[in-house]
PDB file of C-alpha atoms in Angstrom:
ATOM      1  CA  GLN A   1      90.671 131.323  78.449  1.00  0.00           C
ATOM      2  CA  LYS A   2      88.094 128.652  79.164  1.00  0.00           C
ATOM      3  CA  GLU A   3      87.947 127.954  82.890  1.00  0.00           C
ATOM      4  CA  VAL A   4      86.196 125.400  85.023  1.00  0.00           C
ATOM      5  CA  GLU A   5      86.098 126.044  88.763  1.00  0.00           C
ATOM      6  CA  GLN A   6      85.447 123.596  91.560  1.00  0.00           C
ATOM      7  CA  ASN A   7      85.811 123.793  95.319  1.00  0.00           C
ATOM      8  CA  SER A   8      88.821 121.613  96.135  1.00  0.00           C
ATOM      9  CA  GLY A   9      87.316 120.363  99.397  1.00  0.00           C
ATOM     10  CA  PRO A  10      87.510 118.012 101.053  1.00  0.00           C
ATOM     11  CA  LEU A  11      83.766 117.773 101.368  1.00  0.00           C
ATOM     12  CA  SER A  12      82.977 115.533 104.327  1.00  0.00           C
ATOM     13  CA  VAL A  13      79.554 113.910 104.704  1.00  0.00           C
ATOM     14  CA  PRO A  14      78.297 111.070 106.881  1.00  0.00           C
ATOM     15  CA  GLU A  15      77.161 107.807 105.348  1.00  0.00           C
ATOM     16  CA  GLY A  16      73.600 108.043 104.073  1.00  0.00           C
ATOM     17  CA  ALA A  17      73.660 111.813 103.611  1.00  0.00           C
ATOM     18  CA  ILE A  18      73.362 113.780 100.364  1.00  0.00           C
ATOM     19  CA  ALA A  19      76.634 115.073  98.925  1.00  0.00           C
ATOM     20  CA  SER A  20      76.425 118.174  96.733  1.00  0.00           C
ATOM     21  CA  LEU A  21      79.284 118.966  94.370  1.00  0.00           C
ATOM     22  CA  ASN A  22      79.377 122.199  92.402  1.00  0.00           C
ATOM     23  CA  CYS A  23      81.114 123.479  89.282  1.00  0.00           C
ATOM     24  CA  THR A  24      81.084 126.793  87.413  1.00  0.00           C
ATOM     25  CA  TYR A  25      82.415 127.460  83.935  1.00  0.00           C
ATOM     26  CA  SER A  26      83.381 130.577  82.043  1.00  0.00           C
ATOM     27  CA  ASP A  27      82.566 129.797  78.388  1.00  0.00           C
ATOM     28  CA  ARG A  28      78.935 130.691  77.687  1.00  0.00           C
ATOM     29  CA  VAL A  29      78.760 128.532  74.553  1.00  0.00           C
ATOM     30  CA  SER A  30      79.811 125.339  76.324  1.00  0.00           C
ATOM     31  CA  GLN A  31      77.601 122.516  75.187  1.00  0.00           C
ATOM     32  CA  SER A  32      78.429 119.265  76.998  1.00  0.00           C
ATOM     33  CA  PHE A  33      79.081 118.684  80.684  1.00  0.00           C
ATOM     34  CA  PHE A  34      80.516 115.674  82.444  1.00  0.00           C
ATOM     35  CA  TRP A  35      81.187 114.429  85.947  1.00  0.00           C
ATOM     36  CA  TYR A  36      84.023 111.956  86.411  1.00  0.00           C
ATOM     37  CA  ARG A  37      84.973 110.072  89.558  1.00  0.00           C
ATOM     38  CA  GLN A  38      88.645 109.406  90.217  1.00  0.00           C
ATOM     39  CA  TYR A  39      89.929 107.144  92.950  1.00  0.00           C
ATOM     40  CA  SER A  40      93.450 107.792  94.209  1.00  0.00           C
ATOM     41  CA  GLY A  41      96.030 106.519  91.717  1.00  0.00           C
ATOM     42  CA  LYS A  42      93.397 105.506  89.159  1.00  0.00           C
ATOM     43  CA  SER A  43      92.099 107.010  85.951  1.00  0.00           C
ATOM     44  CA  PRO A  44      88.823 108.986  85.801  1.00  0.00           C
ATOM     45  CA  GLU A  45      85.574 107.132  85.130  1.00  0.00           C
ATOM     46  CA  LEU A  46      82.408 108.767  83.839  1.00  0.00           C
ATOM     47  CA  ILE A  47      79.582 109.177  86.339  1.00  0.00           C
ATOM     48  CA  MET A  48      77.175 111.424  84.492  1.00  0.00           C
ATOM     49  CA  SER A  49      76.858 113.485  81.343  1.00  0.00           C
ATOM     50  CA  ILE A  50      74.342 116.284  80.798  1.00  0.00           C
ATOM     51  CA  TYR A  51      73.663 118.376  77.720  1.00  0.00           C
ATOM     52  CA  SER A  52      70.518 120.442  78.386  1.00  0.00           C
ATOM     53  CA  ASN A  53      69.192 122.566  81.221  1.00  0.00           C
ATOM     54  CA  GLY A  54      67.518 120.789  84.084  1.00  0.00           C
ATOM     55  CA  ASP A  55      68.087 117.618  86.031  1.00  0.00           C
ATOM     56  CA  LYS A  56      69.263 114.212  84.916  1.00  0.00           C
ATOM     57  CA  GLU A  57      69.005 111.269  87.291  1.00  0.00           C
ATOM     58  CA  ASP A  58      70.834 107.948  87.217  1.00  0.00           C
ATOM     59  CA  GLY A  59      70.429 105.807  90.303  1.00  0.00           C
ATOM     60  CA  ARG A  60      71.800 107.677  93.324  1.00  0.00           C
ATOM     61  CA  PHE A  61      73.299 110.389  91.112  1.00  0.00           C
ATOM     62  CA  THR A  62      71.595 113.539  89.820  1.00  0.00           C
ATOM     63  CA  ALA A  63      73.292 116.080  87.573  1.00  0.00           C
ATOM     64  CA  GLN A  64      71.841 119.582  87.397  1.00  0.00           C
ATOM     65  CA  LEU A  65      72.640 122.106  84.670  1.00  0.00           C
ATOM     66  CA  ASN A  66      71.832 125.817  84.585  1.00  0.00           C
ATOM     67  CA  LYS A  67      73.351 127.376  81.464  1.00  0.00           C
ATOM     68  CA  ALA A  68      72.121 130.884  82.301  1.00  0.00           C
ATOM     69  CA  SER A  69      74.091 130.788  85.557  1.00  0.00           C
ATOM     70  CA  GLN A  70      76.917 128.732  83.983  1.00  0.00           C
ATOM     71  CA  TYR A  71      76.620 126.228  86.752  1.00  0.00           C
ATOM     72  CA  VAL A  72      76.530 122.441  86.895  1.00  0.00           C
ATOM     73  CA  SER A  73      76.199 120.294  89.990  1.00  0.00           C
ATOM     74  CA  LEU A  74      76.223 116.658  91.035  1.00  0.00           C
ATOM     75  CA  LEU A  75      74.103 115.315  93.870  1.00  0.00           C
ATOM     76  CA  ILE A  76      74.887 111.947  95.408  1.00  0.00           C
ATOM     77  CA  ARG A  77      72.061 110.541  97.500  1.00  0.00           C
ATOM     78  CA  ASP A  78      72.556 107.943 100.233  1.00  0.00           C
ATOM     79  CA  SER A  79      76.321 108.511 100.143  1.00  0.00           C
ATOM     80  CA  GLN A  80      78.469 105.441 100.780  1.00  0.00           C
ATOM     81  CA  PRO A  81      82.095 105.193 101.942  1.00  0.00           C
ATOM     82  CA  SER A  82      82.856 103.757  98.490  1.00  0.00           C
ATOM     83  CA  ASP A  83      81.853 107.141  97.036  1.00  0.00           C
ATOM     84  CA  SER A  84      84.940 108.672  98.674  1.00  0.00           C
ATOM     85  CA  ALA A  85      86.969 109.925  95.717  1.00  0.00           C
ATOM     86  CA  THR A  86      87.804 113.060  93.776  1.00  0.00           C
ATOM     87  CA  TYR A  87      85.051 114.259  91.450  1.00  0.00           C
ATOM     88  CA  LEU A  88      86.132 116.073  88.302  1.00  0.00           C
ATOM     89  CA  CYS A  89      83.853 118.414  86.374  1.00  0.00           C
ATOM     90  CA  ALA A  90      84.579 118.639  82.635  1.00  0.00           C
ATOM     91  CA  VAL A  91      83.158 120.963  79.998  1.00  0.00           C
ATOM     92  CA  SER A  92      83.161 120.598  76.229  1.00  0.00           C
ATOM     93  CA  HIS A  93      83.103 123.731  74.110  1.00  0.00           C
ATOM     94  CA  SER A  94      81.177 124.393  70.950  1.00  0.00           C
ATOM     95  CA  GLY A  95      83.329 123.960  67.858  1.00  0.00           C
ATOM     96  CA  TYR A  96      86.191 122.334  69.725  1.00  0.00           C
ATOM     97  CA  SER A  97      86.909 118.689  70.304  1.00  0.00           C
ATOM     98  CA  THR A  98      88.637 119.256  73.636  1.00  0.00           C
ATOM     99  CA  LEU A  99      87.358 119.132  77.209  1.00  0.00           C
ATOM    100  CA  THR A 100      88.448 121.444  79.992  1.00  0.00           C
ATOM    101  CA  PHE A 101      88.633 119.901  83.451  1.00  0.00           C
ATOM    102  CA  GLY A 102      88.279 121.484  86.852  1.00  0.00           C
ATOM    103  CA  LYS A 103      90.806 120.614  89.551  1.00  0.00           C
ATOM    104  CA  GLY A 104      88.317 118.345  91.270  1.00  0.00           C
ATOM    105  CA  THR A 105      86.540 118.157  94.606  1.00  0.00           C
ATOM    106  CA  MET A 106      87.579 115.500  97.099  1.00  0.00           C
ATOM    107  CA  LEU A 107      84.604 113.815  98.762  1.00  0.00           C
ATOM    108  CA  LEU A 108      85.008 111.914 102.032  1.00  0.00           C
ATOM    109  CA  VAL A 109      82.103 109.781 103.248  1.00  0.00           C
ATOM    110  CA  SER A 110      82.493 108.629 106.831  1.00  0.00           C
ATOM    111  CA  PRO A 111      80.824 105.405 108.093  1.00  0.00           C
TER     112      PRO A 111
ATOM    113  CA  ASP B   1      86.358  94.172  75.115  1.00  0.00           C
ATOM    114  CA  GLY B   2      86.885  97.599  73.627  1.00  0.00           C
ATOM    115  CA  GLY B   3      89.097 100.018  75.461  1.00  0.00           C
ATOM    116  CA  ILE B   4      92.284 101.995  75.708  1.00  0.00           C
ATOM    117  CA  THR B   5      95.579 100.388  76.644  1.00  0.00           C
ATOM    118  CA  GLN B   6      98.427 102.448  78.019  1.00  0.00           C
ATOM    119  CA  SER B   7     101.914 101.136  78.635  1.00  0.00           C
ATOM    120  CA  PRO B   8     103.969 101.025  80.643  1.00  0.00           C
ATOM    121  CA  LYS B   9     101.979 101.630  83.849  1.00  0.00           C
ATOM    122  CA  TYR B  10     105.100 102.733  85.705  1.00  0.00           C
ATOM    123  CA  LEU B  11     108.237 104.204  84.195  1.00  0.00           C
ATOM    124  CA  PHE B  12     111.409 105.587  85.691  1.00  0.00           C
ATOM    125  CA  ARG B  13     113.623 107.914  83.734  1.00  0.00           C
ATOM    126  CA  LYS B  14     116.977 109.476  84.318  1.00  0.00           C
ATOM    127  CA  GLU B  15     117.306 113.162  83.663  1.00  0.00           C
ATOM    128  CA  GLY B  16     118.211 113.891  80.043  1.00  0.00           C
ATOM    129  CA  GLN B  17     116.506 110.804  78.627  1.00  0.00           C
ATOM    130  CA  ASN B  18     113.570 110.754  76.240  1.00  0.00           C
ATOM    131  CA  VAL B  19     110.787 108.279  76.984  1.00  0.00           C
ATOM    132  CA  THR B  20     107.785 107.202  74.933  1.00  0.00           C
ATOM    133  CA  LEU B  21     104.408 106.309  76.425  1.00  0.00           C
ATOM    134  CA  SER B  22     102.217 104.030  74.377  1.00  0.00           C
ATOM    135  CA  CYS B  23      98.464 104.459  73.856  1.00  0.00           C
ATOM    136  CA  GLU B  24      96.371 102.057  71.779  1.00  0.00           C
ATOM    137  CA  GLN B  25      92.578 102.056  71.391  1.00  0.00           C
ATOM    138  CA  ASN B  26      90.221  99.580  69.738  1.00  0.00           C
ATOM    139  CA  LEU B  27      87.082 101.709  70.083  1.00  0.00           C
ATOM    140  CA  ASN B  28      87.349 103.007  66.509  1.00  0.00           C
ATOM    141  CA  HIS B  29      87.393 106.550  67.872  1.00  0.00           C
ATOM    142  CA  ASP B  30      88.617 109.389  65.682  1.00  0.00           C
ATOM    143  CA  ALA B  31      89.915 111.708  68.391  1.00  0.00           C
ATOM    144  CA  MET B  32      92.663 110.920  70.884  1.00  0.00           C
ATOM    145  CA  TYR B  33      94.139 112.979  73.703  1.00  0.00           C
ATOM    146  CA  TRP B  34      97.007 113.122  76.157  1.00  0.00           C
ATOM    147  CA  TYR B  35      96.520 114.716  79.562  1.00  0.00           C
ATOM    148  CA  ARG B  36      98.918 115.248  82.417  1.00  0.00           C
ATOM    149  CA  GLN B  37      97.865 115.187  86.076  1.00  0.00           C
ATOM    150  CA  ASP B  38      99.962 116.415  88.982  1.00  0.00           C
ATOM    151  CA  PRO B  39      99.077 115.702  92.643  1.00  0.00           C
ATOM    152  CA  GLY B  40      95.998 117.633  93.725  1.00  0.00           C
ATOM    153  CA  GLN B  41      95.533 119.019  90.249  1.00  0.00           C
ATOM    154  CA  GLY B  42      93.051 118.502  87.493  1.00  0.00           C
ATOM    155  CA  LEU B  43      93.871 117.250  84.028  1.00  0.00           C
ATOM    156  CA  ARG B  44      95.871 119.477  81.711  1.00  0.00           C
ATOM    157  CA  LEU B  45      95.822 118.883  77.966  1.00  0.00           C
ATOM    158  CA  ILE B  46      99.187 118.156  76.315  1.00  0.00           C
ATOM    159  CA  TYR B  47      98.275 117.207  72.725  1.00  0.00           C
ATOM    160  CA  TYR B  48      95.247 115.972  70.858  1.00  0.00           C
ATOM    161  CA  SER B  49      94.523 114.489  67.468  1.00  0.00           C
ATOM    162  CA  GLN B  50      91.200 114.556  65.657  1.00  0.00           C
ATOM    163  CA  ILE B  51      92.282 112.513  62.651  1.00  0.00           C
ATOM    164  CA  VAL B  52      95.170 110.394  61.440  1.00  0.00           C
ATOM    165  CA  ASN B  53      98.319 112.314  60.470  1.00  0.00           C
ATOM    166  CA  ASP B  54      97.128 115.463  62.224  1.00  0.00           C
ATOM    167  CA  PHE B  55      97.514 116.685  65.792  1.00  0.00           C
ATOM    168  CA  GLN B  56      97.241 119.914  67.768  1.00  0.00           C
ATOM    169  CA  LYS B  57      99.052 121.361  70.746  1.00  0.00           C
ATOM    170  CA  GLY B  58      97.176 121.613  73.995  1.00  0.00           C
ATOM    171  CA  ASP B  59      97.822 123.935  76.904  1.00  0.00           C
ATOM    172  CA  ILE B  60     101.158 122.429  78.000  1.00  0.00           C
ATOM    173  CA  ALA B  61     102.799 120.977  74.850  1.00  0.00           C
ATOM    174  CA  GLU B  62     106.323 122.235  75.474  1.00  0.00           C
ATOM    175  CA  GLY B  63     108.766 119.363  76.007  1.00  0.00           C
ATOM    176  CA  TYR B  64     106.420 116.764  74.513  1.00  0.00           C
ATOM    177  CA  SER B  65     105.911 115.302  71.040  1.00  0.00           C
ATOM    178  CA  VAL B  66     103.323 112.987  69.497  1.00  0.00           C
ATOM    179  CA  SER B  67     102.531 111.150  66.275  1.00  0.00           C
ATOM    180  CA  ARG B  68      99.323 109.768  64.819  1.00  0.00           C
ATOM    181  CA  GLU B  69     100.257 107.409  62.011  1.00  0.00           C
ATOM    182  CA  LYS B  70      97.403 104.998  62.710  1.00  0.00           C
ATOM    183  CA  LYS B  71      93.884 105.589  63.963  1.00  0.00           C
ATOM    184  CA  GLU B  72      94.428 103.174  66.844  1.00  0.00           C
ATOM    185  CA  SER B  73      97.694 104.587  68.142  1.00  0.00           C
ATOM    186  CA  PHE B  74      98.763 107.909  69.667  1.00  0.00           C
ATOM    187  CA  PRO B  75     102.176 107.634  71.380  1.00  0.00           C
ATOM    188  CA  LEU B  76     103.549 110.448  73.526  1.00  0.00           C
ATOM    189  CA  THR B  77     107.268 111.176  73.817  1.00  0.00           C
ATOM    190  CA  VAL B  78     108.455 113.044  76.875  1.00  0.00           C
ATOM    191  CA  THR B  79     111.664 114.732  75.807  1.00  0.00           C
ATOM    192  CA  SER B  80     114.598 115.943  77.847  1.00  0.00           C
ATOM    193  CA  ALA B  81     113.313 119.476  77.229  1.00  0.00           C
ATOM    194  CA  GLN B  82     110.417 118.835  79.619  1.00  0.00           C
ATOM    195  CA  LYS B  83     111.760 120.306  82.853  1.00  0.00           C
ATOM    196  CA  ASN B  84     109.394 118.653  85.294  1.00  0.00           C
ATOM    197  CA  PRO B  85     108.152 115.418  83.719  1.00  0.00           C
ATOM    198  CA  THR B  86     107.248 113.488  86.878  1.00  0.00           C
ATOM    199  CA  ALA B  87     103.470 113.102  86.650  1.00  0.00           C
ATOM    200  CA  PHE B  88     100.543 110.796  85.916  1.00  0.00           C
ATOM    201  CA  TYR B  89      99.843 110.674  82.172  1.00  0.00           C
ATOM    202  CA  LEU B  90      96.402 109.825  80.853  1.00  0.00           C
ATOM    203  CA  CYS B  91      95.460 108.916  77.311  1.00  0.00           C
ATOM    204  CA  ALA B  92      91.853 109.284  76.221  1.00  0.00           C
ATOM    205  CA  SER B  93      89.721 108.914  73.132  1.00  0.00           C
ATOM    206  CA  ARG B  94      86.396 110.246  71.911  1.00  0.00           C
ATOM    207  CA  GLU B  95      84.013 109.282  69.163  1.00  0.00           C
ATOM    208  CA  GLY B  96      83.980 111.614  66.159  1.00  0.00           C
ATOM    209  CA  GLN B  97      86.370 114.410  65.231  1.00  0.00           C
ATOM    210  CA  PHE B  98      84.144 117.016  66.878  1.00  0.00           C
ATOM    211  CA  GLY B  99      82.191 114.729  69.123  1.00  0.00           C
ATOM    212  CA  THR B 100      80.099 115.988  71.992  1.00  0.00           C
ATOM    213  CA  GLY B 101      80.295 112.784  73.965  1.00  0.00           C
ATOM    214  CA  GLU B 102      82.433 111.619  76.813  1.00  0.00           C
ATOM    215  CA  LEU B 103      86.128 110.891  76.924  1.00  0.00           C
ATOM    216  CA  PHE B 104      87.171 107.313  77.544  1.00  0.00           C
ATOM    217  CA  PHE B 105      90.391 106.978  79.529  1.00  0.00           C
ATOM    218  CA  GLY B 106      93.163 104.445  79.694  1.00  0.00           C
ATOM    219  CA  GLU B 107      94.538 103.322  83.058  1.00  0.00           C
ATOM    220  CA  GLY B 108      97.355 105.840  82.962  1.00  0.00           C
ATOM    221  CA  SER B 109     101.146 105.807  83.021  1.00  0.00           C
ATOM    222  CA  ARG B 110     103.067 107.110  86.013  1.00  0.00           C
ATOM    223  CA  LEU B 111     106.417 108.605  85.087  1.00  0.00           C
ATOM    224  CA  THR B 112     109.067 109.306  87.702  1.00  0.00           C
ATOM    225  CA  VAL B 113     112.319 111.100  86.970  1.00  0.00           C
ATOM    226  CA  LEU B 114     115.198 109.929  89.123  1.00  0.00           C
TER     227      LEU B 114
END
C-alpha cells in the first residue's frame, strides 16, 4: 500500500512569515514529487515538482526532497493571505502511471 | 488554449439514477484519470486509462464505470450501485502512458444526491 502522509493542519502563520509544509511517503522507489495548491471548491493547481534530492526554488516557493528519509517539503517565503489554501502532496511511483495524494495541509495566512 | 473540460460543473441526482460526467482534453495526453474528493479528504483514484480502449481500476472503482473510445474523452458513469456518490469529481490527464510529469486537472464536477 503506497501511502502519502501530511499533517492536516491548519497551519497558521502571519503575513510575511515562512510557511513550512511537510510530507512523508512510504514507497522507497517513488520517483516524482509534486505540490498542488487547492482553494476551497476549486481544482488543484501545480505549485512545484521535484525529481531529485535537494532543493528546487521557484519565486517564493522552495521544494526540498530527501529520498533517504522519504520526505518532501514545501517552503513558502513571505507568505501572503492569498496563499491561504490546502496544499496537497502527490507522489508518482516507478513503473506506474498513477499518483498517490496526501490528504492535504490547510494553510491560513493572517494579515 | 489547451486544457481539460469537465461538464456539468454541478449535478443533482435522485437515488437510483445513473449519471455520466464528461471529461474532454485537447492536450494530446495519453493518460487520463478520474479522482474523487470528499470534504477534508485528499484525492482518491477511481479509474485511469493509459491508452485508448484500455482502462484500469483505481482504489475505489466499485459503483463506477468508464470508457475510453477516443484519446480526447474519458467519461465517468456513477451508477446506482455507488452507495455514497455525493462528492467532488476531478478529471486529470498526463503526458505519456508512463509519464513522470504532473497531472493537469479539469475544474471538477460536484455531484449531489438528493
